Amino acid sequence: MATLRETELKIFIDAVTHYFLHLTSEPAEIRAAYLAETDLPRFDYTGLITLSGQFRGCIYFSAPRILVRELLIRLQEPDTCEANLLDAVGEVANTISGNARQHFGDRLEISVPITILGNTQQIKSSTRTRPFAILLRWQRYEAAVVIDIEATA
């Protein structure tokens, strides 16, 4: 998968919009999908899934605190402590990756989510020179999904 085909990119776009629609009854609006240059989009909270098997790389969901807080409230979770905010972004990343696994099958092995607090510079493109970035808006808040994967075989 030197290049992610449009149909494969759509799997991730559909997973994001479905996640928000299914859990909050309000879909996320996809604002842009593009090949990122050096600055990958990052916000206050990030949930990251690493990939192995016949693929390598990572998928992450990153959102500002206000979006994650609103998401928790919409999910009937009144406790918006730091741990729950981190759990929420990990869950979003895990759900998006899980949906991709349904498409790619057992060849795509996904890790448990790693959660990161802060707009960290630790996340860098490790697989693709230019990962795919999907910018979205839910309610009035921006967030991003970054897809940095390629096939190993």
Short mmCIF file of C-alpha atoms in Angstrom, two decimals, residues 42-50 58-63 68 85-97 111-118 120 123 144-146:
data_model
loop_
_atom_site.label_atom_id
_atom_site.label_comp_id
_atom_site.label_asym_id
_atom_site.label_seq_id
_atom_site.Cartn_x
_atom_site.Cartn_y
_atom_site.Cartn_z
CA ARG A 42 -2.25 17.71 16.74
CA PHE A 43 -4.43 18.99 19.55
CA ASP A 44 -4.58 18.70 23.36
CA TYR A 45 -5.47 14.99 23.53
CA THR A 46 -4.36 12.20 21.22
CA GLY A 47 -5.24 8.52 21.01
CA LEU A 48 -2.76 6.52 18.94
CA ILE A 49 -2.91 2.96 17.63
CA THR A 50 0.19 1.27 16.24
CA CYS A 58 0.00 4.21 13.14
CA ILE A 59 -3.40 5.85 13.17
CA TYR A 60 -4.21 8.61 15.60
CA PHE A 61 -7.13 10.79 16.60
CA SER A 62 -6.32 14.17 18.11
CA ALA A 63 -8.77 16.70 19.50
CA VAL A 68 -13.36 15.67 24.12
CA LEU A 85 -10.61 12.60 28.56
CA LEU A 86 -7.61 10.43 27.68
CA ASP A 87 -9.76 7.29 27.68
CA ALA A 88 -12.18 8.98 25.27
CA VAL A 89 -9.54 9.81 22.63
CA GLY A 90 -8.13 6.31 22.99
CA GLU A 91 -11.60 4.88 22.39
CA VAL A 92 -12.10 6.99 19.26
CA ALA A 93 -8.73 5.88 17.85
CA ASN A 94 -9.49 2.28 18.74
CA THR A 95 -12.90 2.40 17.05
CA ILE A 96 -11.49 3.94 13.86
CA SER A 97 -8.72 1.33 13.74
CA SER A 111 -2.34 -2.35 19.39
CA VAL A 112 -4.18 -1.13 22.43
CA PRO A 113 -4.47 2.66 22.32
CA ILE A 114 -1.71 4.87 23.63
CA THR A 115 -2.99 8.20 24.89
CA ILE A 116 -1.00 11.40 24.93
CA LEU A 117 -1.75 14.61 26.79
CA GLY A 118 -0.62 17.84 25.18
CA THR A 120 3.22 16.83 21.60
CA ILE A 123 4.36 12.10 17.09
CA ALA A 144 -7.95 15.36 13.16
CA VAL A 145 -7.34 11.76 12.21
CA VAL A 146 -3.91 10.96 10.80
#
